[in-house]
Coordinates of C-alpha atoms in Angstrom, one line a residue:
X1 CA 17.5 -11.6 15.0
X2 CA 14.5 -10.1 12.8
X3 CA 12.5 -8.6 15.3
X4 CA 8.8 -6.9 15.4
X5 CA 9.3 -5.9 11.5
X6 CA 9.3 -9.5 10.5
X7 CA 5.7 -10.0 11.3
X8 CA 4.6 -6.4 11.3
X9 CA 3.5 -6.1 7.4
X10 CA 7.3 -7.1 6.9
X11 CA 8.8 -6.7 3.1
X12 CA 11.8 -8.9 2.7
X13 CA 14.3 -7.9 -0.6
X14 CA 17.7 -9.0 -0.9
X15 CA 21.3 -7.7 -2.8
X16 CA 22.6 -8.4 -5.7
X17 CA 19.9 -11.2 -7.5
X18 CA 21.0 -13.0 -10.4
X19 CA 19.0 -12.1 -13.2
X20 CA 18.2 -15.6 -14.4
X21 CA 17.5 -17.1 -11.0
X22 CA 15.0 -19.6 -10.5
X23 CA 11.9 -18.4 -8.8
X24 CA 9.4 -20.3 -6.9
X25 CA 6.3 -18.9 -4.0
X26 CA 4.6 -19.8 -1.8
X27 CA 1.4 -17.6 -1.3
X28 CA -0.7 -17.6 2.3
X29 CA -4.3 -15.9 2.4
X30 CA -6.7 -16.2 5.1
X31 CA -10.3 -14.5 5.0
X32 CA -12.6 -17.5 7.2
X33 CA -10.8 -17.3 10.5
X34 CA -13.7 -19.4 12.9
X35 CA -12.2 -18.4 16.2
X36 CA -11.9 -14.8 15.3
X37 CA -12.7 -11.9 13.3
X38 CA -12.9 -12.8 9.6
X39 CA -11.2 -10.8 6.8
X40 CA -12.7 -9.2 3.8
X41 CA -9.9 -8.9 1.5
X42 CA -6.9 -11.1 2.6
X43 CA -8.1 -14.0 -0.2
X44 CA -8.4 -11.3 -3.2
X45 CA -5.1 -10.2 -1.8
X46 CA -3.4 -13.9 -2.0
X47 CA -4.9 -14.6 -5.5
X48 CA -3.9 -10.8 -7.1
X49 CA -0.3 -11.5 -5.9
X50 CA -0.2 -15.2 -7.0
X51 CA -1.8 -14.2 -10.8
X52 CA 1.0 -11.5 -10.8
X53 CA 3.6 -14.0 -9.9
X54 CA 2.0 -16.4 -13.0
X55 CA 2.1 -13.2 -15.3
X56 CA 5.7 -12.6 -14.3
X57 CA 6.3 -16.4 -15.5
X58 CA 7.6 -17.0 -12.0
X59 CA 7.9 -21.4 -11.8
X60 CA 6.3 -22.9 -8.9
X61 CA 3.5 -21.3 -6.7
X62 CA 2.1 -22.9 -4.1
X63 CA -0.9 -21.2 -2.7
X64 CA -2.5 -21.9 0.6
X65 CA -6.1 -20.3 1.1
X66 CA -8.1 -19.8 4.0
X67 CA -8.8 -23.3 5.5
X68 CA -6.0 -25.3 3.4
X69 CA -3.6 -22.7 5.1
X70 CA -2.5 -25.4 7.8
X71 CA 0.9 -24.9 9.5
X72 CA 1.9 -28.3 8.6
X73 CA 0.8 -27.6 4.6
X74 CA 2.9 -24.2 4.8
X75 CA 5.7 -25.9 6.1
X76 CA 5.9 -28.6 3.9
X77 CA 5.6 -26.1 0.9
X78 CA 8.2 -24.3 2.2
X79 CA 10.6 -27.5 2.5
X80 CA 9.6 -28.5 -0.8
X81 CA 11.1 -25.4 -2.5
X82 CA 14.2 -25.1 -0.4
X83 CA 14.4 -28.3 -1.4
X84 CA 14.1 -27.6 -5.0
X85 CA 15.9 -24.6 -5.0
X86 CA 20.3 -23.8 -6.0
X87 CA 22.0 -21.4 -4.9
X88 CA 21.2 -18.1 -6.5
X89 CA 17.9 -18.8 -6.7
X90 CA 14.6 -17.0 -5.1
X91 CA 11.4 -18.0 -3.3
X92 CA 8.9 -15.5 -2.7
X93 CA 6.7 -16.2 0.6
X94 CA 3.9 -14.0 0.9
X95 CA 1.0 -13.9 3.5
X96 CA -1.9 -11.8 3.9
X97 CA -4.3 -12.4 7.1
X98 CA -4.2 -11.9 10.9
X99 CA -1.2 -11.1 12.8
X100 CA -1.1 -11.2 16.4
X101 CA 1.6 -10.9 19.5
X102 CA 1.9 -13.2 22.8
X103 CA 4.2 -13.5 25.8
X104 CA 7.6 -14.4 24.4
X105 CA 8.4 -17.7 24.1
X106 CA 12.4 -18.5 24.8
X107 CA 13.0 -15.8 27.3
X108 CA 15.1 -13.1 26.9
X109 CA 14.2 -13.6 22.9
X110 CA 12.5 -10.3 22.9
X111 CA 12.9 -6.8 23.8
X112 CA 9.7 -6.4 24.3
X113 CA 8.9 -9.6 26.1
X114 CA 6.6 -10.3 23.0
X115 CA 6.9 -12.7 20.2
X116 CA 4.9 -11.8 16.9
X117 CA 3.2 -14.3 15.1
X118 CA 1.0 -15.0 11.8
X119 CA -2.1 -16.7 13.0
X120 CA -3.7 -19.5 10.8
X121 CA -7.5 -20.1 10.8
X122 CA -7.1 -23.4 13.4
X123 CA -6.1 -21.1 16.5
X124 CA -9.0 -20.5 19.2
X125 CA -7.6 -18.3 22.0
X126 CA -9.7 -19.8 24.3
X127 CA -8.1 -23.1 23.7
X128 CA -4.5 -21.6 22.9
X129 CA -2.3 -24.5 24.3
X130 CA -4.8 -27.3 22.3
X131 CA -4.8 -25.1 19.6
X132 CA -0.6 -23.4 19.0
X133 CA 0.0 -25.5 16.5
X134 CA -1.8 -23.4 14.2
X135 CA 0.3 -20.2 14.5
X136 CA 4.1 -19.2 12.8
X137 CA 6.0 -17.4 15.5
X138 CA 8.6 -14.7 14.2
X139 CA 11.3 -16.4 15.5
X140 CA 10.2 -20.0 13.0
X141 CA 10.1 -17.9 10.6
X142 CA 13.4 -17.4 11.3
X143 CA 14.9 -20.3 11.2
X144 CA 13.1 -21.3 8.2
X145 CA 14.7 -18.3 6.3
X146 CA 18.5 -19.8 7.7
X147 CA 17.6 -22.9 6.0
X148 CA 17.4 -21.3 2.5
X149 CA 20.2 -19.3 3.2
X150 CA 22.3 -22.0 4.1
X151 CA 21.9 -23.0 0.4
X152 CA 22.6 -20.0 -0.3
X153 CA 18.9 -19.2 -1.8
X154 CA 17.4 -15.6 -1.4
X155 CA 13.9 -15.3 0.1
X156 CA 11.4 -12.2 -1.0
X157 CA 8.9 -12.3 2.3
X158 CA 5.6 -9.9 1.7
X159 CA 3.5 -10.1 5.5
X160 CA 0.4 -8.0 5.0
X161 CA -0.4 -8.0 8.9
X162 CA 0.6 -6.4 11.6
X163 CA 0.3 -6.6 15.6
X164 CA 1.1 -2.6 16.2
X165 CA -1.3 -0.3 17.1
X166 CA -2.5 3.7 17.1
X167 CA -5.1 5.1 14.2
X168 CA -7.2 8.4 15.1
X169 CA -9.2 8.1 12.1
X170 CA -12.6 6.5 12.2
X171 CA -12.0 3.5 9.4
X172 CA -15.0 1.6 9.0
X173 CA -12.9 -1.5 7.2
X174 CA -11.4 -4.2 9.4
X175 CA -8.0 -4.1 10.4
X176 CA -5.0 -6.9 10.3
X177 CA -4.6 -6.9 14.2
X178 CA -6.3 -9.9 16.2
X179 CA -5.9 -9.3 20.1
X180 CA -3.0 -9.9 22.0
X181 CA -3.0 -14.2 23.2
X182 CA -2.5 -13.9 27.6
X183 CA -2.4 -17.8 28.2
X184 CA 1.0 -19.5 28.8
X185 CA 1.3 -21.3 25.4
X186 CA 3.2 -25.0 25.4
X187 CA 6.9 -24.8 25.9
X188 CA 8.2 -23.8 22.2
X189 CA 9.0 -25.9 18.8
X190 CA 12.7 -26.5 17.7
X191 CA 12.4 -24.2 15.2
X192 CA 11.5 -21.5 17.5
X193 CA 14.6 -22.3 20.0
X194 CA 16.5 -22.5 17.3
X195 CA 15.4 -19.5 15.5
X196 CA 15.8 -17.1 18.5
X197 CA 19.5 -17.7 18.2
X198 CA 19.6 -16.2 14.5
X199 CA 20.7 -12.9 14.4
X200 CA 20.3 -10.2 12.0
X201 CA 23.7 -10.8 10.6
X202 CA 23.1 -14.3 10.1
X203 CA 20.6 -13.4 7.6
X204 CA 22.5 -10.7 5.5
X205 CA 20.6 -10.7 2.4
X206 CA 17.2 -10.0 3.8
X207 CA 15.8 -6.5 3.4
X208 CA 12.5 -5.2 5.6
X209 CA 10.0 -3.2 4.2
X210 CA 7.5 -2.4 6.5
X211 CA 4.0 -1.7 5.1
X212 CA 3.4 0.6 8.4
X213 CA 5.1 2.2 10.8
X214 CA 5.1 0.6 14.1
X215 CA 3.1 3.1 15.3
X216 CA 0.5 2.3 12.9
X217 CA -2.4 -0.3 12.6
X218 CA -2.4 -2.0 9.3
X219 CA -6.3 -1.5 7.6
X220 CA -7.9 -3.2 4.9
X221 CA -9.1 -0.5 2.6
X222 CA -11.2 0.0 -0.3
X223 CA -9.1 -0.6 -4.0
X224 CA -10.9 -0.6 -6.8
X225 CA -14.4 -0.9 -4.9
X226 CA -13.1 -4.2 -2.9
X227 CA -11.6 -4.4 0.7
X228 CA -7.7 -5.1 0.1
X229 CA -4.7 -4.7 1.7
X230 CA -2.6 -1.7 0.2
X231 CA 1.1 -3.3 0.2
X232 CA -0.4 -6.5 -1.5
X233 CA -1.8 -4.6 -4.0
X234 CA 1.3 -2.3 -4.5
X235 CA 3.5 -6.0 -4.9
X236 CA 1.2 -6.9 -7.1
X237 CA 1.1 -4.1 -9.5
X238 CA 5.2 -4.2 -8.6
X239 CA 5.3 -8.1 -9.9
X240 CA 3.7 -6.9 -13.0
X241 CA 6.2 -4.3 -14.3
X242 CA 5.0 -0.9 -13.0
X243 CA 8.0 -0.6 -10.3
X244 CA 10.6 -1.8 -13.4
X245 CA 11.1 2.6 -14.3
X246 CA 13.5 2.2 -16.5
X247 CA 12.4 -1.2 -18.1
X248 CA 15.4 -3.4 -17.7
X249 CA 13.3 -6.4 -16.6
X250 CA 15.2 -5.7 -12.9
X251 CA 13.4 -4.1 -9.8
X252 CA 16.2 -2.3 -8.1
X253 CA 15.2 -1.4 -4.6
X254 CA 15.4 2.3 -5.5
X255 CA 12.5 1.4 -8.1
X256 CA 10.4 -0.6 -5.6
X257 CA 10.9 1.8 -2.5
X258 CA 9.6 4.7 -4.4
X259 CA 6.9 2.8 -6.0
X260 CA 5.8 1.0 -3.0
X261 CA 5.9 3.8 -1.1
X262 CA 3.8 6.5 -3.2
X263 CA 1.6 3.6 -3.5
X264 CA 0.4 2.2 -0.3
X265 CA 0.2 6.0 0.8
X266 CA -2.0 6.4 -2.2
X267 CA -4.4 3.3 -1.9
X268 CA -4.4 3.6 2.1
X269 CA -4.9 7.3 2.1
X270 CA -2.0 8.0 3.9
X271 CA -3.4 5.6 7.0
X272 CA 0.1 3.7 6.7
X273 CA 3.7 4.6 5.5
X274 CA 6.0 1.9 5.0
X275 CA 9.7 1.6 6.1
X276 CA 12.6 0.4 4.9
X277 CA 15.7 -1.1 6.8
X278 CA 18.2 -1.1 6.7
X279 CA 17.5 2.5 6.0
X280 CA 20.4 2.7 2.6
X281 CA 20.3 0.3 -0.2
X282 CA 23.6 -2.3 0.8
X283 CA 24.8 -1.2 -2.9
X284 CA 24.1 1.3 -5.3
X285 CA 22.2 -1.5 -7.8
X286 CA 21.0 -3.6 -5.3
X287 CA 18.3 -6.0 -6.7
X288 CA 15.4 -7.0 -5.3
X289 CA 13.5 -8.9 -7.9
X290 CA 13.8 -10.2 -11.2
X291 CA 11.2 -10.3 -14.0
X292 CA 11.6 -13.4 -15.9
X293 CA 8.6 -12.7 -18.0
X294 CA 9.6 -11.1 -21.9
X295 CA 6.7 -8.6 -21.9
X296 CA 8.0 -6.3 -18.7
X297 CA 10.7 -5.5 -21.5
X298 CA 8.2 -4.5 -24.0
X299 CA 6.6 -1.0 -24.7
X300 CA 2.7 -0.6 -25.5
X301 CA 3.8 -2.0 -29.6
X302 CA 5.6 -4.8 -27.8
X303 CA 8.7 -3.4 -28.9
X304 CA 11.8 -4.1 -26.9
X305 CA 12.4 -1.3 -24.6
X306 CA 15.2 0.4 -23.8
X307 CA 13.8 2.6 -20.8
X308 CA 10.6 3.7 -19.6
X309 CA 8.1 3.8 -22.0
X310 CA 7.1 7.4 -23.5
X311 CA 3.0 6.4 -22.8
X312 CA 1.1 5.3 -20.1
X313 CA -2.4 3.1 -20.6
X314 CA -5.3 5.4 -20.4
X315 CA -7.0 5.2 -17.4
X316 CA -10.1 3.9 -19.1
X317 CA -7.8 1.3 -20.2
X318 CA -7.2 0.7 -16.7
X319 CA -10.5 0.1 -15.5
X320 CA -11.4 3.9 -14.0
X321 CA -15.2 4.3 -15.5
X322 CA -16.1 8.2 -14.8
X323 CA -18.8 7.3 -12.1
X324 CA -18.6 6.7 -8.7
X325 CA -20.8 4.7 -6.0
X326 CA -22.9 6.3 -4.0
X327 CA -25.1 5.6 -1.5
X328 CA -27.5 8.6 -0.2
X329 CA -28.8 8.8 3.2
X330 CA -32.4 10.7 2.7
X331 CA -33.0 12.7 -0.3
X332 CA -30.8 14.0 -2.7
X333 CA -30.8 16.3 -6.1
X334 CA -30.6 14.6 -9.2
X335 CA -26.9 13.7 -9.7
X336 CA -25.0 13.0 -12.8
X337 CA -21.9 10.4 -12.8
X338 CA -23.3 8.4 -10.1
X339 CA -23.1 4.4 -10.3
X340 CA -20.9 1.6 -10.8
X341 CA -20.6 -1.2 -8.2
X342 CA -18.0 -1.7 -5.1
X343 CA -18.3 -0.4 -1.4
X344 CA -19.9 3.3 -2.0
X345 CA -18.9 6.3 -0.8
X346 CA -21.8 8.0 1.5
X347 CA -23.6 11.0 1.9
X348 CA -25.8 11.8 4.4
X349 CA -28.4 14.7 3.2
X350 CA -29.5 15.7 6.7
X351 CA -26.1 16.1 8.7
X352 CA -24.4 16.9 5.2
X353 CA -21.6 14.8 6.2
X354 CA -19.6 13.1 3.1
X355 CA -17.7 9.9 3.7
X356 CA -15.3 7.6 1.9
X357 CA -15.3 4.1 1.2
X358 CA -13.1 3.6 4.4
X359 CA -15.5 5.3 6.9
X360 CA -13.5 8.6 6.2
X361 CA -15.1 12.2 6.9
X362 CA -14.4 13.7 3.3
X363 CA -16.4 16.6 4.0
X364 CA -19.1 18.2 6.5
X365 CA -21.7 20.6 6.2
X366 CA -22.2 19.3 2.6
X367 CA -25.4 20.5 1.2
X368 CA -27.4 19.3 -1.5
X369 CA -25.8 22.2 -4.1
X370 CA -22.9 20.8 -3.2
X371 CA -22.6 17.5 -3.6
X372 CA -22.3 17.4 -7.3
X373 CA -19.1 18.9 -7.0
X374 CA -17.9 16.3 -4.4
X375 CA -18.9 13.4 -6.2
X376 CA -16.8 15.2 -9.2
X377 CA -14.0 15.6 -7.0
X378 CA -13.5 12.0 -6.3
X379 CA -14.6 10.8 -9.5
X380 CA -11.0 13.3 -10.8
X381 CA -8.9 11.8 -7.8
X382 CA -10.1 8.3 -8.9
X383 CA -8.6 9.3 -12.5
X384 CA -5.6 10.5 -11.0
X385 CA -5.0 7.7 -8.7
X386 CA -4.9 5.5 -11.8
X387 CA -2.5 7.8 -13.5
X388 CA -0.2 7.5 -10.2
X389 CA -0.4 3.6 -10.1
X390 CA 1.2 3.8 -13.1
X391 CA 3.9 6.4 -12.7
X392 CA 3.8 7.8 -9.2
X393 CA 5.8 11.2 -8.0
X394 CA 6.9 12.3 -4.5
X395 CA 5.8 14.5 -2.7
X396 CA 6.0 15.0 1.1
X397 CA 3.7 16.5 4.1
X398 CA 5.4 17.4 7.5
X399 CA 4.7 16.5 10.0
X400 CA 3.5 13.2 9.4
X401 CA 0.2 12.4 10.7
X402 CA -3.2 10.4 9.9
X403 CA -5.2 13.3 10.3
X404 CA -4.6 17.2 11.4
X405 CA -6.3 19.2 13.6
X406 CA -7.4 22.5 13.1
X407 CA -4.5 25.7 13.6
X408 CA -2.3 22.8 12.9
X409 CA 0.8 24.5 10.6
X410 CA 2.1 21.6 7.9
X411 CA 4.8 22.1 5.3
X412 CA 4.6 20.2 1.6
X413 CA 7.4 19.3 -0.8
X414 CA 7.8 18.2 -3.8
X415 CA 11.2 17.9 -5.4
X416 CA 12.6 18.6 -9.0
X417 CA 11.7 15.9 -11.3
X418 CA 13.0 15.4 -14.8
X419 CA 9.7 16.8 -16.9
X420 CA 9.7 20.1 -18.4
X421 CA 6.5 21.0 -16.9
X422 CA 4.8 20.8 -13.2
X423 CA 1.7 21.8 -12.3
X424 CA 1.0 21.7 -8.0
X425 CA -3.2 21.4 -6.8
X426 CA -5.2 20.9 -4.2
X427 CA -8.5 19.2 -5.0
X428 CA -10.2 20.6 -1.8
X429 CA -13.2 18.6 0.3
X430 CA -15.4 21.4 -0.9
X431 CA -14.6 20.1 -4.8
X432 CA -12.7 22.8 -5.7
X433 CA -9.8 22.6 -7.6
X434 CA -7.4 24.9 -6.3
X435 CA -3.8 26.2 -8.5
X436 CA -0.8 26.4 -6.1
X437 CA 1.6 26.3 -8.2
X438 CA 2.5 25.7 -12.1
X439 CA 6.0 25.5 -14.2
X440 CA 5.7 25.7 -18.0
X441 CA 8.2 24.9 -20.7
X442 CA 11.3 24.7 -18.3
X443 CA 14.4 23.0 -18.4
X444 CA 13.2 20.8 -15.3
X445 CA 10.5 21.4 -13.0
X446 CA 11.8 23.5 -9.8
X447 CA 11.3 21.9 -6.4
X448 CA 8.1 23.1 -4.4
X449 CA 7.8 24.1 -1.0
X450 CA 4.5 25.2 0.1
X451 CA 5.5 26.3 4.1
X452 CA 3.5 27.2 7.5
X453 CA 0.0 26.2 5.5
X454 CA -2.4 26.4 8.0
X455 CA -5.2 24.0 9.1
X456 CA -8.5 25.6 8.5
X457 CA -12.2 25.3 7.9
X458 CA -13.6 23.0 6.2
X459 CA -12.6 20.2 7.4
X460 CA -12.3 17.0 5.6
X461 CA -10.2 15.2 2.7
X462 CA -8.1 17.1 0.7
X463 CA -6.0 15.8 -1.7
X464 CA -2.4 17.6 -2.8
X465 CA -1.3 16.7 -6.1
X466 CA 1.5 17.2 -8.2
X467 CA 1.4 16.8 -11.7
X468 CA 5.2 16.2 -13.5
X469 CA 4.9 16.0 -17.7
X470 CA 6.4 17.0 -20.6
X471 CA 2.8 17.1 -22.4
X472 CA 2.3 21.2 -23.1
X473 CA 0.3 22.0 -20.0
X474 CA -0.3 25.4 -21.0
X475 CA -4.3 25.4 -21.1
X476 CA -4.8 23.5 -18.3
X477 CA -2.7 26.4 -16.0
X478 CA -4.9 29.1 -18.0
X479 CA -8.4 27.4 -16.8
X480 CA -7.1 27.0 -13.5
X481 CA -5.9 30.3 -13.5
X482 CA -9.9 31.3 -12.8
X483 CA -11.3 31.1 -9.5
X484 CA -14.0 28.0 -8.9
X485 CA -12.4 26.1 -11.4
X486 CA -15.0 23.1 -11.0
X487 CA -13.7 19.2 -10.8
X488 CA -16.0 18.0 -13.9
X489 CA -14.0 20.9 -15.7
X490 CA -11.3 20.3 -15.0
X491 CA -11.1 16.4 -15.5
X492 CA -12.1 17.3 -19.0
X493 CA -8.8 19.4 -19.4
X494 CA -6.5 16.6 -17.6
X495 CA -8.5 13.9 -20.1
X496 CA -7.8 15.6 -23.2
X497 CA -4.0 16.2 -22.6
X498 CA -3.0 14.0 -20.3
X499 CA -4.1 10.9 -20.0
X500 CA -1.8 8.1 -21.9
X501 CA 0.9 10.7 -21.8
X502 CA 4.5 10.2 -20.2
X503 CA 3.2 12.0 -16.9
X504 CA 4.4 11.8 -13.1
X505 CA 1.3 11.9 -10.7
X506 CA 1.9 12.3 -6.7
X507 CA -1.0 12.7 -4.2
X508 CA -0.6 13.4 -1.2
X509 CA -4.0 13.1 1.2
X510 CA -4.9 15.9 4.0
X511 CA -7.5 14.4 6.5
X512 CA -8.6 17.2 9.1
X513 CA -11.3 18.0 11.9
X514 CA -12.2 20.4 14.5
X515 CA -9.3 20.5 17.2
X516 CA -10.8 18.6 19.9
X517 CA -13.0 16.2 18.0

């Protein structure tokens, strides 16, 4: 059967879709839960995914939001496109909102003795046995998947919510985790009997990708100055071309693993790391989506393209502004770049603690001569974060963690790309832009391996980056080449060169604290 994974911020793919399939969705979103905590950004969530699916000219979309999102509705959408659907086709089922876990319901069902479930905004724990109607247990969901798959129609499933717990960082967002239910629930539906007897080869086309580990809550976090959830906004983005690499109009799952994945660690700041299983692509072109739409094919000329296109958008294109929020706690020097709307960062001028949007330390001890030079450090990781949303790098940091502790030892990789140049960085919680490592005019950038790096004062966010380009980088090494290379600089130099340019961008974040804390 499809166990915890299917309701913990599952992703479903599948092998081997025809590229003219029939597509159809059904999109779930549920901010106004009445009974329980209420979401910020599970609606924005719903409506970026189901605008991306009308952009990618998928053909019906059915969208359920907050108090239409009935079980009875979703059901009946969902019967309506199996119905509708032929063999070969595809119906993309995505939810964003509470998830939850409760005693099993067919025993022996669950290794855990729990069942997972997606709750709708009609369940009230207090009244849970009046009220179980308005949850989808994992195992219904299975059974609903073995109907389309007796047809022999694939099914894309995108759950951004989770049950899981374990985050050390203090996030100040809301998370997808509503408490465990303890009352006996009514004895289960048919569909859930029936469902508990699937097993995992019964559905052999489905593919999880988990938007966190299972170690891992699932947060809503600040994109773009709005509470979202980071694998709805990675789809999204994925729906509308940026995971298509090579610009055949096809999303293998090479394509969307390494896009999904640099992204949600990008817009989640490393809080979550998604999973895929099985853990190797079926095949080595295995499909996961097709876009239908004519434009994923075209270049910025709207040109037919025959790979990825030599130019990016500029990131002003892309909405980045050069400012950044800020709200000041007490008094604070004049400061330039400061505005725009959103949630802010914060700075408060007595403790001279820094935070992020999310509730994040970014930096302590931060005094008023400082904090210029942290406001242009994320105003430069803003920029690059567009850049990577675009075309994102790897890059890895080992062990994995949400947040280090000082005399911790950590090792970061990044492996040989296919650009002439590379160019390694820390932006550091101070604002300091830091040169670790650079690679001019080669034949193809050499793989990094920065080893035993060692956890030390000051503590905060700092951001690793990796730039991969073919653009001549040569400058840009030269200024940084200077010690206290400042952020403002320095996003001058990236601007001028870079931006709109064929260019890989990987971040990786470093969140640390006094050991102890």
């Amino acid at each position: 059967m499809l166990r915890k994974a299917l309701i913990s911020c599952a992703f479903f793919s599948l092998a081997g879709l025809p590229a003219l399939a029939a597509t159809s969705a059904l999109v779930v979103g549920v901010d106004v839960y009445p009974h329980e905590v209420s979401l910020d950004g599970a609606v924005k969530d719903a409506r970026d995914v189901a605008q991306a699916l009308k952009t990618a000219d998928v053909g019906t979309i059915r969208e359920f939001i907050n108090e239409k999102a009935t079980k009875d509705a979703i059901r009946a959408g969902w019967l309506e496109l199996v119905g509708a659907a032929t063999k070969g086709d595809m119906i993309i089922f995505t939810y964003a909102g509470h998830g939850a876990q409760m005693p099993e319901l067919v025993a022996g069902s669950e290794p855990d003795g729990l069942d997972e479930f997606l709750e709708l905004p009609g369940f009230d724990r207090s009244r849970a046995e009046e009220t179980a109607k308005e949850i989808i247990v994992d195992n219904e969901l299975n059974a609903w998947f073995a109907e389309a798959e007796a047809k022999g129609v694939q099914v894309l499933f995108v759950s951004d919510s989770c049950y899981s717990g374990g985050m050390n960082r203090s996030i100040s967002g809301k998370t997808r985790l509503a408490p465990t239910v303890r009352a006996q629930l009514p004895p289960p539906s048919q569909e859930a009997v029936s469902g508990a007897a699937v097993k995992d080869a019964d559905l052999s086309q489905v593919t999880i990708l988990a938007a966190s580990l299972e170690s891992q809550l699932t947060p809503e976090v600040v994109i773009e100055g709005e509470p979202r959830g980071a694998l709805s906004w990675s789809f999204a983005r994925a729906l509308e071309g940026a995971a298509d690499r090579d610009g055949d109009g096809l999303i293998s799952r090479v394509e969307l693993e390494d896009y999904v994945f640099s992204n949600v660690k990008l817009q989640s700041e490393a809080l979550q790391v998604p999973n895929f299983t099985p853990q190797v692509p079926r095949s080595d072109r295995e499909i996961v989506l097709s876009l239908p739409r004519s434009a994923a094919l075209a270049d910025g000329n709207g040109a037919a393209a025959t790979g990825r296109s030599s130019k990016l958008k500029p990131a002003r294109d892309m909405g980045w502004t050069g400012t950044l929020a800020l709200s000041v706690n007490g008094t604070a020097p004049t400061l330039e770049n400061v505005g725009g709307s959103g949630v802010p960062y914060r700075w408060d001028a007595t403790s001279g603690t820094f935070y992020t949007p999310n509730g994040d330390v970014a930096g302590e001890h931060v005094a008023a001569d400082m904090v210029q030079g942290v406001v242009d450090k994320f105003i430069l990781l803003d920029f690059l974060k567009v850049l990577a949303a675009q075309n994102p790098g790897k890059v890895s940091l080992t062990p994995v963690k949400d947040i280090y502790s000082s005399g911790d030892r950590l090792n970061f990789d990044a492996p040989q790309s296919g650009y002439a140049n590379m160019l390694v960085f820390n932006l550091a919680n101070t604002g300091e832009v830091q040169l670790l490592d650079a690679q001019v005019s080669g034949s193809g950038s050499h793989v990094f391996k920065l080893r035993d790096l060692e956890v030390v004062k000051p503590f905060g966010a700092d951001h690793l980056v990796v730039v991969s380009t073919n653009a001549p980088i040569d400058a840009v090494v030269a200024a940084l080449s200077s010690p206290g290379v400042e952020a403002s600089e320095f996003l001058r130099l990236l601007e001028e060169r870079l931006d709109g340019t064929d260019s890989a961008v990987a971040i990786q974040p470093l969140y640390t604290r006094e050991r102890g804390q």
